[in-house]
């Protein structure tokens, strides 16, 4: 798999790869990643064609999915290690 380009977007990083007859498109934001794979074909054979696939409507859907992923991630983290109301450093002694 090799990187063939990046698509500009101020809200997230978009990296396009070439891999075995497919174009994986990776979206990264806030420590989370989504990857969508597109098969190469007559109407999709280069980075220019991919730019038309990854339009604003597609990007908005990806951003909505990131919001849901962040919500799930936060819920799991809070369930496993709930934030304490008076987190004063735990059981560490006070150093004067």
Short mmCIF file of C-alpha atoms in Angstrom, two decimals:
data_model
loop_
_atom_site.label_atom_id
_atom_site.label_comp_id
_atom_site.label_asym_id
_atom_site.label_seq_id
_atom_site.Cartn_x
_atom_site.Cartn_y
_atom_site.Cartn_z
CA UNK A 1 0.00 0.00 0.00
CA UNK A 2 1.36 3.41 -0.91
CA UNK A 3 0.18 6.95 -0.42
CA UNK A 4 -0.83 8.58 -3.70
CA UNK A 5 -2.06 11.86 -2.28
CA UNK A 6 -3.89 13.91 0.30
CA UNK A 7 -7.11 15.82 -0.12
CA UNK A 8 -7.21 19.24 1.52
CA UNK A 9 -9.69 19.74 4.35
CA UNK A 10 -9.28 21.98 7.40
CA UNK A 11 -11.55 19.76 9.54
CA UNK A 12 -9.69 16.46 9.14
CA UNK A 13 -6.76 14.81 7.42
CA UNK A 14 -7.65 12.85 4.28
CA UNK A 15 -5.06 10.44 2.87
CA UNK A 16 -5.54 8.41 -0.32
CA UNK A 17 -3.71 5.12 -0.81
CA UNK A 18 -3.29 2.74 -3.75
CA UNK A 19 -3.58 -0.91 -2.77
CA UNK A 20 -4.28 -4.01 -4.83
CA UNK A 21 -6.97 -2.72 -7.18
CA UNK A 22 -8.49 -0.43 -4.58
CA UNK A 23 -8.18 3.10 -3.31
CA UNK A 24 -8.41 3.16 0.49
CA UNK A 25 -9.29 6.69 1.65
CA UNK A 26 -8.39 7.35 5.27
CA UNK A 27 -9.94 10.14 7.34
CA UNK A 28 -8.32 11.16 10.64
CA UNK A 29 -9.62 13.51 13.29
CA UNK A 30 -8.95 13.80 17.01
CA UNK A 31 -7.22 10.43 17.36
CA UNK A 32 -9.97 8.57 15.49
CA UNK A 33 -9.72 7.04 12.02
CA UNK A 34 -12.20 5.97 9.35
CA UNK A 35 -11.22 4.17 6.16
CA UNK A 36 -13.38 3.71 3.07
CA UNK A 37 -12.23 1.52 0.18
CA UNK A 38 -13.18 2.15 -3.43
CA UNK A 39 -12.55 -0.40 -6.20
CA UNK A 40 -10.63 0.79 -9.22
CA UNK A 41 -12.58 0.73 -12.47
CA UNK A 42 -13.36 2.67 -15.62
CA UNK A 43 -14.94 5.58 -13.74
CA UNK A 44 -12.43 5.48 -10.88
CA UNK A 45 -8.84 5.08 -11.93
CA UNK A 46 -6.91 8.00 -10.44
CA UNK A 47 -6.75 10.61 -7.69
CA UNK A 48 -8.67 13.11 -9.79
CA UNK A 49 -11.64 10.76 -10.05
CA UNK A 50 -11.51 10.16 -6.29
CA UNK A 51 -11.80 13.89 -5.64
CA UNK A 52 -15.28 13.78 -7.18
CA UNK A 53 -16.27 10.82 -4.99
CA UNK A 54 -15.08 12.49 -1.78
CA UNK A 55 -17.33 15.52 -2.19
CA UNK A 56 -18.73 17.79 0.54
CA UNK A 57 -21.77 15.59 1.14
CA UNK A 58 -19.53 12.55 1.70
CA UNK A 59 -17.25 14.58 3.99
CA UNK A 60 -20.23 15.78 6.06
CA UNK A 61 -21.27 12.16 6.56
CA UNK A 62 -17.75 11.28 7.67
CA UNK A 63 -17.77 14.18 10.15
CA UNK A 64 -21.13 13.04 11.57
CA UNK A 65 -19.69 9.55 12.00
CA UNK A 66 -16.68 11.03 13.82
CA UNK A 67 -19.07 12.75 16.25
CA UNK A 68 -20.80 9.43 16.97
CA UNK A 69 -17.44 7.65 17.34
CA UNK A 70 -16.28 10.32 19.81
CA UNK A 71 -19.51 9.95 21.79
CA UNK A 72 -19.01 6.17 22.03
CA UNK A 73 -15.34 6.57 22.91
CA UNK A 74 -16.14 9.04 25.71
CA UNK A 75 -18.94 6.85 27.06
CA UNK A 76 -16.65 3.81 27.27
CA UNK A 77 -13.89 5.82 28.91
CA UNK A 78 -16.32 7.29 31.46
CA UNK A 79 -17.80 3.86 32.18
CA UNK A 80 -14.42 2.23 32.75
CA UNK A 81 -12.77 5.12 34.58
CA UNK A 82 -15.46 7.58 35.66
CA UNK A 83 -14.26 11.11 36.30
CA UNK A 84 -14.32 11.91 39.99
CA UNK A 85 -15.92 15.12 41.18
CA UNK A 86 -13.01 15.90 43.50
CA UNK A 87 -10.00 14.52 41.68
CA UNK A 88 -7.17 15.80 43.88
CA UNK A 89 -4.45 13.54 42.59
CA UNK A 90 -5.63 10.25 44.03
CA UNK A 91 -3.70 8.56 46.82
CA UNK A 92 -0.50 10.52 46.35
CA UNK A 93 0.86 12.24 49.46
CA UNK A 94 0.95 16.00 49.66
CA UNK A 95 4.48 17.30 49.32
CA UNK A 96 5.23 20.46 51.23
#
